[in-house]
Structure formats: structure tokens, C-alpha cells
CSV table of C-alpha atoms in Angstrom, one decimal:
chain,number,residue,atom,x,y,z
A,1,UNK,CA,112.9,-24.1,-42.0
A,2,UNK,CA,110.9,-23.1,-38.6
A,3,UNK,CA,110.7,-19.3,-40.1
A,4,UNK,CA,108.8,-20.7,-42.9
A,5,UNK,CA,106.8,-23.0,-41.1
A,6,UNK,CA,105.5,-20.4,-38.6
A,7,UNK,CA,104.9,-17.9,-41.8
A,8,UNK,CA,102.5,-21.1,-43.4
A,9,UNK,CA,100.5,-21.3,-40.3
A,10,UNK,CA,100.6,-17.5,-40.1
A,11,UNK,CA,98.7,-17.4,-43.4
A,12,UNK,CA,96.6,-20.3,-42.6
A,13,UNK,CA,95.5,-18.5,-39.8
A,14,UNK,CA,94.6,-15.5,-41.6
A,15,UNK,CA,93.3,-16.6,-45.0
A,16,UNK,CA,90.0,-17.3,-43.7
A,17,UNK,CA,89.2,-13.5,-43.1
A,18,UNK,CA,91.2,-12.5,-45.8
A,19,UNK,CA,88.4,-14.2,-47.4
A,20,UNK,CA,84.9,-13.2,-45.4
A,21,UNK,CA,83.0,-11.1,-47.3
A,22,UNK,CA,82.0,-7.9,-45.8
A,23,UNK,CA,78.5,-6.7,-45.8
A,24,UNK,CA,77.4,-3.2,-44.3
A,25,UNK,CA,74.7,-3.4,-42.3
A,26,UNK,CA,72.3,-0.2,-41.1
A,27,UNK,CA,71.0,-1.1,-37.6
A,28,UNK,CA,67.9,0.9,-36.6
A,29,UNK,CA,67.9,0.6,-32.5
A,30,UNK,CA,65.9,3.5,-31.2
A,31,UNK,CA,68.6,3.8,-28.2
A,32,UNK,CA,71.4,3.8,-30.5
A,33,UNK,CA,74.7,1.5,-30.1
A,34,UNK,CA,73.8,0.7,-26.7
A,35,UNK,CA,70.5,-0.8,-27.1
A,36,UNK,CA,69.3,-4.2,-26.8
A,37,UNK,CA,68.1,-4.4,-30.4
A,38,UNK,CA,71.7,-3.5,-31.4
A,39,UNK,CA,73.5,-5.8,-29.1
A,40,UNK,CA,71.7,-8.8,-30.8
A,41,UNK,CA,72.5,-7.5,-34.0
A,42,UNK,CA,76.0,-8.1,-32.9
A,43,UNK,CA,75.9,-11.4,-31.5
A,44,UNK,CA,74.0,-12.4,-34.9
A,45,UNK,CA,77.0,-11.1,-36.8
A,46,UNK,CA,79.5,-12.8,-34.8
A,47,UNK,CA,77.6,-16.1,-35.4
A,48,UNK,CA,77.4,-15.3,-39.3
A,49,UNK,CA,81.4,-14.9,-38.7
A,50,UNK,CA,81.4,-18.5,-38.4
A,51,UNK,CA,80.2,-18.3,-42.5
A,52,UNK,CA,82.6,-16.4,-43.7
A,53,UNK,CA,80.3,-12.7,-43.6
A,54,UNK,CA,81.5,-10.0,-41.9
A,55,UNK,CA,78.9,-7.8,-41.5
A,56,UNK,CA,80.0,-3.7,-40.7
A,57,UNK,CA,77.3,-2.8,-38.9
A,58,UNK,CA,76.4,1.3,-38.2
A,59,UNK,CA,73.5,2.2,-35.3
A,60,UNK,CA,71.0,4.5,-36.3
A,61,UNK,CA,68.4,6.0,-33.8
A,62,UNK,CA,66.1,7.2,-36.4
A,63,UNK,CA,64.6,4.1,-38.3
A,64,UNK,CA,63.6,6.2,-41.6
A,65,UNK,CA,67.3,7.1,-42.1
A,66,UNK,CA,68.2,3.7,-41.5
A,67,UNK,CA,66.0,2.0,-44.7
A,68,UNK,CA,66.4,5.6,-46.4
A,69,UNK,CA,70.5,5.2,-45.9
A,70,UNK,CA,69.7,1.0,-47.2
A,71,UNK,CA,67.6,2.8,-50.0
A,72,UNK,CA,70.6,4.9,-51.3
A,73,UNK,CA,72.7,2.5,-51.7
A,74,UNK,CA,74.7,3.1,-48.3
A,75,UNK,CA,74.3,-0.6,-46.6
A,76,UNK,CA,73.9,-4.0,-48.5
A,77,UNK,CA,71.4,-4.5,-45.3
A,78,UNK,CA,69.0,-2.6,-42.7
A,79,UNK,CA,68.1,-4.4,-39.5
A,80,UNK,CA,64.7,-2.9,-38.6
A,81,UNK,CA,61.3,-3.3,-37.3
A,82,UNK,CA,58.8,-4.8,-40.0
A,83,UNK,CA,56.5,-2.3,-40.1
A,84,UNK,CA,59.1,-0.3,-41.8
A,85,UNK,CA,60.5,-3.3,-44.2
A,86,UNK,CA,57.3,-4.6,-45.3
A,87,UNK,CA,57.4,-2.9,-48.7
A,88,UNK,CA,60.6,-5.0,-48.9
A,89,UNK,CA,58.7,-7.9,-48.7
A,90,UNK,CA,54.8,-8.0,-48.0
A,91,UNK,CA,54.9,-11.7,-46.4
A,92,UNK,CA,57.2,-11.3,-43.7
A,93,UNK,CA,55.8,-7.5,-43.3
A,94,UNK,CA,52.7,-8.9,-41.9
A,95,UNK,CA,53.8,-11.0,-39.4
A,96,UNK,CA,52.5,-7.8,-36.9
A,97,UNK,CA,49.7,-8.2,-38.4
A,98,UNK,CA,47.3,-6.3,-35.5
A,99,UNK,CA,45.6,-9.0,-32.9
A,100,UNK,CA,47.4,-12.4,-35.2
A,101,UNK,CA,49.7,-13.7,-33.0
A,102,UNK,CA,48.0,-13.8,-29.3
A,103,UNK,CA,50.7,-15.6,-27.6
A,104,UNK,CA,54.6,-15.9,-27.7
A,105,UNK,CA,53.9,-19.7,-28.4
A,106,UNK,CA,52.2,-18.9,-31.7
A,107,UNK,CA,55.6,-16.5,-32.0
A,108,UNK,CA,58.0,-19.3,-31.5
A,109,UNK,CA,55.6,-21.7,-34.0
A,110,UNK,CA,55.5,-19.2,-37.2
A,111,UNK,CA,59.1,-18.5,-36.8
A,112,UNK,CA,60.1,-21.9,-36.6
A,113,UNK,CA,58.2,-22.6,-39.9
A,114,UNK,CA,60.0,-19.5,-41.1
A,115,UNK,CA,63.5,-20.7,-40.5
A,116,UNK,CA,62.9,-23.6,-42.7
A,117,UNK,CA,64.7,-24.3,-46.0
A,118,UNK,CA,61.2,-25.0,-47.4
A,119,UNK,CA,59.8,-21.0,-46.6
A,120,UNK,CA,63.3,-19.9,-48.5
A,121,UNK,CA,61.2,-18.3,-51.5
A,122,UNK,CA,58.6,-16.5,-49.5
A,123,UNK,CA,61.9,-14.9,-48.0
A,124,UNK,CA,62.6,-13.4,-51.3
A,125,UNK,CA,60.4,-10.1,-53.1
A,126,UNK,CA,60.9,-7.4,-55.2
A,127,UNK,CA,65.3,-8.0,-54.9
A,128,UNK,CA,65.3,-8.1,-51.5
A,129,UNK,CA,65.8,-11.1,-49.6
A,130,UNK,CA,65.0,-11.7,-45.5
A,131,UNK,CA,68.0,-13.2,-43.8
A,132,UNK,CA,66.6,-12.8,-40.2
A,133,UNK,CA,63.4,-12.5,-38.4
A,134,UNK,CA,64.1,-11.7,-34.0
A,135,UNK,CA,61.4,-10.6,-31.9
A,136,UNK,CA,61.4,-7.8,-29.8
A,137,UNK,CA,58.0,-8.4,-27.8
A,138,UNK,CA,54.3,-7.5,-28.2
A,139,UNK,CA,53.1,-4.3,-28.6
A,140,UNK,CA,50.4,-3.1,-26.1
A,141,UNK,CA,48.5,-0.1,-25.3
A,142,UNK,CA,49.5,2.6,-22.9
A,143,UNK,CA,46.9,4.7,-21.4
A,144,UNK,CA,47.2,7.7,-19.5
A,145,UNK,CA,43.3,6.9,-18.0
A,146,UNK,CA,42.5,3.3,-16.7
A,147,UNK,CA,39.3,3.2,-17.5
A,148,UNK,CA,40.4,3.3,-21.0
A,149,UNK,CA,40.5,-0.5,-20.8
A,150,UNK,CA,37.6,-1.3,-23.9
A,151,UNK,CA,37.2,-0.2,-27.6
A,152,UNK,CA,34.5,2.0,-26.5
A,153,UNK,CA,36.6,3.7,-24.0
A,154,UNK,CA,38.9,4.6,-27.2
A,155,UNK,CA,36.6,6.9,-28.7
A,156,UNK,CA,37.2,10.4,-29.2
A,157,UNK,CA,41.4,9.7,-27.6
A,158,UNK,CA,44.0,11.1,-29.3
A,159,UNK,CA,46.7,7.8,-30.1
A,160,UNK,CA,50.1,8.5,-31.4
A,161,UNK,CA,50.1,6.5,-34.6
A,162,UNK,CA,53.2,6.2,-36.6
A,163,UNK,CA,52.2,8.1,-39.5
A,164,UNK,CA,53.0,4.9,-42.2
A,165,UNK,CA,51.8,2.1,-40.6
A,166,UNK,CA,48.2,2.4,-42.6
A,167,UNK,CA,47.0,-0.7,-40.8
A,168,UNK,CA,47.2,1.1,-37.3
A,169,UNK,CA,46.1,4.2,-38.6
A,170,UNK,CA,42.8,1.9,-40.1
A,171,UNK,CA,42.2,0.8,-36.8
A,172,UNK,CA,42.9,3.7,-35.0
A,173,UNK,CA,39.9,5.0,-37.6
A,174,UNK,CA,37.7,2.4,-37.0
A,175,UNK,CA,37.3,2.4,-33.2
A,176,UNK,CA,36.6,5.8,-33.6
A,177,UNK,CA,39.7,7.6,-31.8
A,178,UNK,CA,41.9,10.1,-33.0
A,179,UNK,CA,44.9,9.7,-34.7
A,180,UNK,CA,48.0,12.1,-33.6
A,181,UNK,CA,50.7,11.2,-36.4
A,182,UNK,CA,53.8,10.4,-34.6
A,183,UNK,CA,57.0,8.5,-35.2
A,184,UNK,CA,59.4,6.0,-34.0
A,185,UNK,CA,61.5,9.2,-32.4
A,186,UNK,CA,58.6,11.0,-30.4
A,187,UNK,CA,55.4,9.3,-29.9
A,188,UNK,CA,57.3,8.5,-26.4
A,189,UNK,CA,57.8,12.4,-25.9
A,190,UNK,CA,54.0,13.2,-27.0
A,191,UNK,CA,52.6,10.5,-24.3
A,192,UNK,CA,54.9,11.3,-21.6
A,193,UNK,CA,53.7,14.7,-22.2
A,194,UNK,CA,50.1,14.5,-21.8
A,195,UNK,CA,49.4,15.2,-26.1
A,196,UNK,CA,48.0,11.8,-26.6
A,197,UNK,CA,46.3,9.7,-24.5
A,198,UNK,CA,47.5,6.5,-25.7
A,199,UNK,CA,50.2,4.8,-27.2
A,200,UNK,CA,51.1,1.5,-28.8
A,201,UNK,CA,54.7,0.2,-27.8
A,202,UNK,CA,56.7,-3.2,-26.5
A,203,UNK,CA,57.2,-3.7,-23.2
A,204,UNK,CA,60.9,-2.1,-23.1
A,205,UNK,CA,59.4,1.4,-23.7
A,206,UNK,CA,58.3,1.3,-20.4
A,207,UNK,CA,61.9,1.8,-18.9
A,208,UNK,CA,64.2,2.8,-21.9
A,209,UNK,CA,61.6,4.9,-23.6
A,210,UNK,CA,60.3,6.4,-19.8
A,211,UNK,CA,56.8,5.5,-20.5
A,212,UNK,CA,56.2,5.2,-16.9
A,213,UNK,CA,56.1,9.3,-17.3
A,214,UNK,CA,53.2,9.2,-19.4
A,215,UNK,CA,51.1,5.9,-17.7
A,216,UNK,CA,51.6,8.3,-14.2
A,217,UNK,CA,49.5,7.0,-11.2
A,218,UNK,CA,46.2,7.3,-13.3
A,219,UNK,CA,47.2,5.1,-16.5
A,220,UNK,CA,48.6,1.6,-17.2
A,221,UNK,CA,49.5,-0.8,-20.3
A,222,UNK,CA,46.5,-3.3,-21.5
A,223,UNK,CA,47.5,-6.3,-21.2
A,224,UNK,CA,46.5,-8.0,-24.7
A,225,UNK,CA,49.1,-8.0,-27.3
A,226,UNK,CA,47.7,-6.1,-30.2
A,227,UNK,CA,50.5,-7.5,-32.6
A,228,UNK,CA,53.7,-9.0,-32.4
A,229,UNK,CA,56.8,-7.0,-33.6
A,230,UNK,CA,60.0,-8.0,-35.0
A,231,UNK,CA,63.3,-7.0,-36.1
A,232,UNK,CA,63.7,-8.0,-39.8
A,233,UNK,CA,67.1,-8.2,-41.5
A,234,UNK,CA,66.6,-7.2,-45.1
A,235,UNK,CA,68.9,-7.4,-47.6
A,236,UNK,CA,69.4,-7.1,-51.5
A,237,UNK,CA,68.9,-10.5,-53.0
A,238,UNK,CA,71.9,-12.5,-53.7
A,239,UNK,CA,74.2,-10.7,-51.4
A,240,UNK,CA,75.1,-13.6,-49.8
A,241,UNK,CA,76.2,-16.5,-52.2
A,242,UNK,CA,74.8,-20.1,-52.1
A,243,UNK,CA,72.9,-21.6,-48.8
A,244,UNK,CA,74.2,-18.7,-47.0
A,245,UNK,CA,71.4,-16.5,-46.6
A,246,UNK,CA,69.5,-20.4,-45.2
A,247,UNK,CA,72.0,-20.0,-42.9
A,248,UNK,CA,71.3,-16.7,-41.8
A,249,UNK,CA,67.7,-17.4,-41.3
A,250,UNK,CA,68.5,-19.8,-39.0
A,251,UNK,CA,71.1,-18.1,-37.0
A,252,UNK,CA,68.6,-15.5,-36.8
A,253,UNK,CA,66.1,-18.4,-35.5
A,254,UNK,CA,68.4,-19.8,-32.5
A,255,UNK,CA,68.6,-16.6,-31.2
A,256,UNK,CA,64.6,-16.6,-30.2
A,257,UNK,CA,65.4,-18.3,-26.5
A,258,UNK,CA,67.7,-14.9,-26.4
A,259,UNK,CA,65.2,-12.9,-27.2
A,260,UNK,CA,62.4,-14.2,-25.2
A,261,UNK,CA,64.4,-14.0,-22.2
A,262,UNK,CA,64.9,-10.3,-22.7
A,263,UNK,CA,61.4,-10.2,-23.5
A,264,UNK,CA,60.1,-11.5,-20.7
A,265,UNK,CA,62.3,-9.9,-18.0
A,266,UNK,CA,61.4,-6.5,-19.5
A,267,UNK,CA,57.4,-7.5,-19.2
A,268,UNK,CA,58.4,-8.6,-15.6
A,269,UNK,CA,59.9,-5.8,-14.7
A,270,UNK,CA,56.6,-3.9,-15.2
A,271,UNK,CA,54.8,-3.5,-11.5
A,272,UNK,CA,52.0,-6.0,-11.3
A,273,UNK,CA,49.6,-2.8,-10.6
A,274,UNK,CA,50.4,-1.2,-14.1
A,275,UNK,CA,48.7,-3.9,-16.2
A,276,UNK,CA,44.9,-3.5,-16.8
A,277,UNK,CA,43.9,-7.3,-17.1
A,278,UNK,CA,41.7,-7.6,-19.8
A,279,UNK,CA,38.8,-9.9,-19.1
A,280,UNK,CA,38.3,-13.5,-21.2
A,281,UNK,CA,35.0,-12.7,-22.4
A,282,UNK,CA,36.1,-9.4,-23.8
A,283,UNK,CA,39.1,-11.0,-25.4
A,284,UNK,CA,37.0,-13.1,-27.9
A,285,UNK,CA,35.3,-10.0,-28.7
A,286,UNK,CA,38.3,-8.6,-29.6
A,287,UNK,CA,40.1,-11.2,-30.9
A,288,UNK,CA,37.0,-11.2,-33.6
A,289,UNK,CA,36.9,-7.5,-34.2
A,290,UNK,CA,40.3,-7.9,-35.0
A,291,UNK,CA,40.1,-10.6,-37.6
A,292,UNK,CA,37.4,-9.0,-39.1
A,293,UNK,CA,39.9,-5.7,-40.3
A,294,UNK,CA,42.4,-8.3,-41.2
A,295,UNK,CA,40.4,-9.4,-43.6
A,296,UNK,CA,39.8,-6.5,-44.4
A,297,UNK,CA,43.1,-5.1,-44.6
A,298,UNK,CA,43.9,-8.3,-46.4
A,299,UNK,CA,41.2,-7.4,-49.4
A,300,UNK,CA,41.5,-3.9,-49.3
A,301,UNK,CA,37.3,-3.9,-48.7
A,302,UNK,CA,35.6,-0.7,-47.5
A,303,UNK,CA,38.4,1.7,-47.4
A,304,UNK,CA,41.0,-0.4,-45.8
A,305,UNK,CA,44.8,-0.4,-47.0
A,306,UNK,CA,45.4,-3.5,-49.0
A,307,UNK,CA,48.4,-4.1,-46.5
A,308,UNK,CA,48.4,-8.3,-45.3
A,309,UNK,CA,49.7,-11.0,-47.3
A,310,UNK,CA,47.2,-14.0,-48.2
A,311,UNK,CA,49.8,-16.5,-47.2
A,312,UNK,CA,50.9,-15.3,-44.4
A,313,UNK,CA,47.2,-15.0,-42.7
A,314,UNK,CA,46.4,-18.3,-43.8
A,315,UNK,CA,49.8,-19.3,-41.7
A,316,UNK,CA,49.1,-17.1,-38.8
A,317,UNK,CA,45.4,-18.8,-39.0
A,318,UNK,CA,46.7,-22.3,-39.0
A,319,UNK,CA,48.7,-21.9,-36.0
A,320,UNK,CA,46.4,-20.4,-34.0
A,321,UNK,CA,43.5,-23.4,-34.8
A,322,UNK,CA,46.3,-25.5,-33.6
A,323,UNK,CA,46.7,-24.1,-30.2
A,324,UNK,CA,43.1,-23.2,-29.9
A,325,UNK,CA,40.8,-25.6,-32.1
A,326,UNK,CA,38.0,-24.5,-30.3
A,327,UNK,CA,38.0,-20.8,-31.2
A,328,UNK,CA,35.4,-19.2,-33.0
A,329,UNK,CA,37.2,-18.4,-35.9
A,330,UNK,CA,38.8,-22.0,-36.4
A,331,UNK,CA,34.8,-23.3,-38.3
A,332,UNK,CA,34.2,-19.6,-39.6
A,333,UNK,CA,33.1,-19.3,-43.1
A,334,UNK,CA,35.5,-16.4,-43.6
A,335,UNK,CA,38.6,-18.2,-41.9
A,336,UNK,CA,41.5,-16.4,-43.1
């Protein structure tokens, strides 16, 4: 009688991952299994445990593999940045759209609204659905010169541009420097080596991607975050069965305070005498040439890649009148 009784809680024990459903995951962190990008992937599959999803994850270093191997069939989902998963879903894709998020508190307000049962069917295009959204920091300039510190000063510079991110190539374009196509696995190598003079990256590239080499005594990072960038977790739509994929989202949500302090220690970790400040009245400038290719961008008007979502830089617009009613943009007859 105490046999069987052990054996029935055995089972009991056991039936719930007998039941979990397993989803295999393609993880794009460009240090591999090690990375920080990866290790968060983990701790949001051990939450989603808690739901009955096992996800089988499998780090790649190269990011093209990673959707290219999510493409083919090879993973139910990729974990990657959303440059490379906006054609998976436009909306969420332009959430780095460039100069639209100016501070980590518009960042934790978007995502917020995100996470919401309410944004569910934004989350879902084309037969894909989002079932995550994690920062992993602003992306700023580095410059091998200091005095590279204006648009002006970009002229004529050769920038390593990821070769399809068409909105960085269109700005690249417009303030008249040179774009050096480049991706996720060597625009590090071609600025640490001296064949561009700038490049656009978070603030973790300046240790784990040893773009300290390429900054030298001469160079630095401009401090004005020219978009945000995120980790999106895309998957095919309807891979996860009822309010699980809500779930997800908001797993993926209480991670932020994670992220941000990871964020923020790597930004810290910078030396003070890096950063070019950038000064206020310059900003504003900025902050308008910017909006001016979103809309642009947005339109698909002279020239630029049709690229930004409507919706999403109407939100983006929104939050930023919230935290800074007096801004220009916030009476414009243009607002976005």
C-alpha cells in the first residue's frame, strides 16, 4: 500500500513536465552562450517553465543564421535584436526607431503599454506573433576623432552600417557621411581597426565587443542615444495555446528592472572622460532633424525607405509630449 502511494506522488510529480510543451528557441547573442543577452533568455525560459513551455533554446553568434535557421523551419522562435525581426512584425520593429525614445523612462513607459492585454493584436503580423520585448540599452556613436561631436562633423566619415537596416543607411546618407556596409559580426573589427571612423553600438560593445580599441586616446562615444534597441522574441503565431503568449509578454516585461540594471552598470562602467557630452541646445536640433526623417521614413517621401509603423510613432510621440510637453514637436503641425 506505501509502494503504490509513493508511485502516485511519483507521477504526480512528474506529469506536469510530461505535459510542458517544448518550443525551440534560436537565441542570437553576439558572444554566444555566455553572453548577457543569452543568460536572460534563460531566466525568461525558466519563468515561462512556470506555464507549462519549455523552451530548447540554441545560441547563435551570427544573428542572420539565427532568423535564417527560424526561417527554415529549424526553431518555433528566434530571440533577436529588432532590427533584424521587424519584417516579422513592422510595429514592434520600429520601436528603435532612430532619435524616438530619448530616455530609458520613455523605454520603461512604451514597454509597459506593450505588455498590456489590450496591445495583444498589434503583437501579431504576418503569422508571427511577439511574445517578448527586453532592452539591451541605447545605441550611441563611437568615434575614433572627438571633434566628431556634430552632424557636420560626420561628413565625408566612413560609418559601419549594418548593410539592412535601411533607416541607418538613410541617415547615414543624409548627413552626408559614408556608408561602409558592415554586420552584426565585424563592424567591431572594422572600427577597432581604423576602416571606419564611426560606429553605432550599446553600451556593452565597449568592453565585450573591445571598442575601447577603436575609441583609442583620440575618440569617445556621444552621449545622445540615437535609438533604443531591444531583444524581440518572435514566434509563429499560435504556438503557444490560449493567454499563454499574454503571459509571455509580461514575463518578458518584469524582466526590465533586470535589464536596466545591466544596462546601466555597463554605461557606468564607461570612464567619465570617454563620453563627448553633447550640449542642450544642440540636442533640440537634433532631436528635430531626427523627427523630420521619421516622418520621412514613416511616408516613404523623397527617397526614404518606407520602414516606421504609423502607430507605433504616434505612441512613441505620445509618450514623449508626456514627459516633455513643452518640446517643440509636442504643438507641431506635422506631430507624428
Amino acid at each position: 500500500m506505501i509502494r503504490k502511494s509513493v508511485a502516485a506522488l511519483t507521477l504526480a510529480a512528474i506529469a506536469p513536465i510530461a505535459s510542458a510543451q517544448t518550443v525551440k528557441m534560436c537565441v542570437f547573442d553576439v558572444i554566444g552562450a555566455n553572453g548577457d543577452v543569452y543568460n536572460m533568455i534563460k531566466d525568461y525560459a525558466l519563468e515561462m517553465k512556470a506555464y507549462d513551455v519549455d523552451f530548447e533554446l540554441k545560441p547563435y553568434t551570427d544573428e542572420g543564421v539565427a532568423v535564417g535557421d527560424f526561417n527554415a523551419g529549424q526553431c518555433d522562435a528566434v530571440a533577436a535584436t529588432d532590427i533584424r525581426t521587424r519584417p516579422f512584425n513592422r510595429f514592434t520593429g520600429s520601436i528603435s526607431a532612430v532619435g524616438a525614445i530619448p530616455s530609458y523612462d520613455d523605454l520603461k513607459t512604451l514597454l509597459a503599454t506593450l505588455a498590456q492585454p489590450k496591445a495583444a493584436p498589434l503583437m501579431k503580423a504576418n503569422g508571427y506573433e511577439v511574445l517578448g520585448i527586453i532592452p539591451v540599452g541605447a545605441g550611441y556613436l563611437f568615434v575614433n576623432d572627438r571633434s566628431i561631436d556634430t552632424a557636420g562633423e560626420l561628413a565625408g566619415k566612413r560609418m559601419a552600417t549594418l548593410d539592412y537596416q535601411k533607416d541607418a543607411i538613410h541617415m547615414v546618407n543624409f548627413v552626408k557621411a559614408t556608408v561602409v556596409p558592415s554586420d552584426i559580426t565585424n563592424f567591431a573589427g572594422k572600427f577597432n581597426n581604423g576602416s571606419v571612423d564611426t560606429a553605432y553600438a550599446p553600451a556593452f560593445a565597449y568592453e565585450a565587443l573591445e571598442l575601447y580599441k577603436g575609441v583609442g586616446d583620440k575618440g569617445g562615444i556621444v552621449d545622445y542615444p540615437l535609438a533604443q534597441l531591444t531583444i524581440q522574441i518572435i514566434a509563429r503565431e499560435d504556438i503557444l495555446a490560449g493567454d499563454t503568449s499574454q503571459k509571455a509578454r509580461e514575463v518578458a516585461w518584469n524582466m526590465f528592472p533586470q535589464a536596466m540594471n545591466l544596462i546601466t552598470s555597463q554605461e557606468q562602467a564607461i570612464p567619465e572622460e570617454k563620453w563627448i557630452r553633447i550640449p542642450e541646445k544642440d540636442i533640440q536640433g537634433y532631436q528635430e532633424m531626427f523627427r523630420q526623417n521619421r516622418i520621412e521614413m514613416r511616408d516613404g517621401l523623397n527617397g526614404a525607405p518606407n520602414v516606421y509603423h504609423p502607430k507605433m510613432l504616434g505612441l512613441l510621440s505620445r509618450i514623449r509630449c508626456a514627459s516633455n510637453p513643452s518640446a517643440s514637436e509636442c504643438t507641431s503641425a506635422n506631430r507624428e
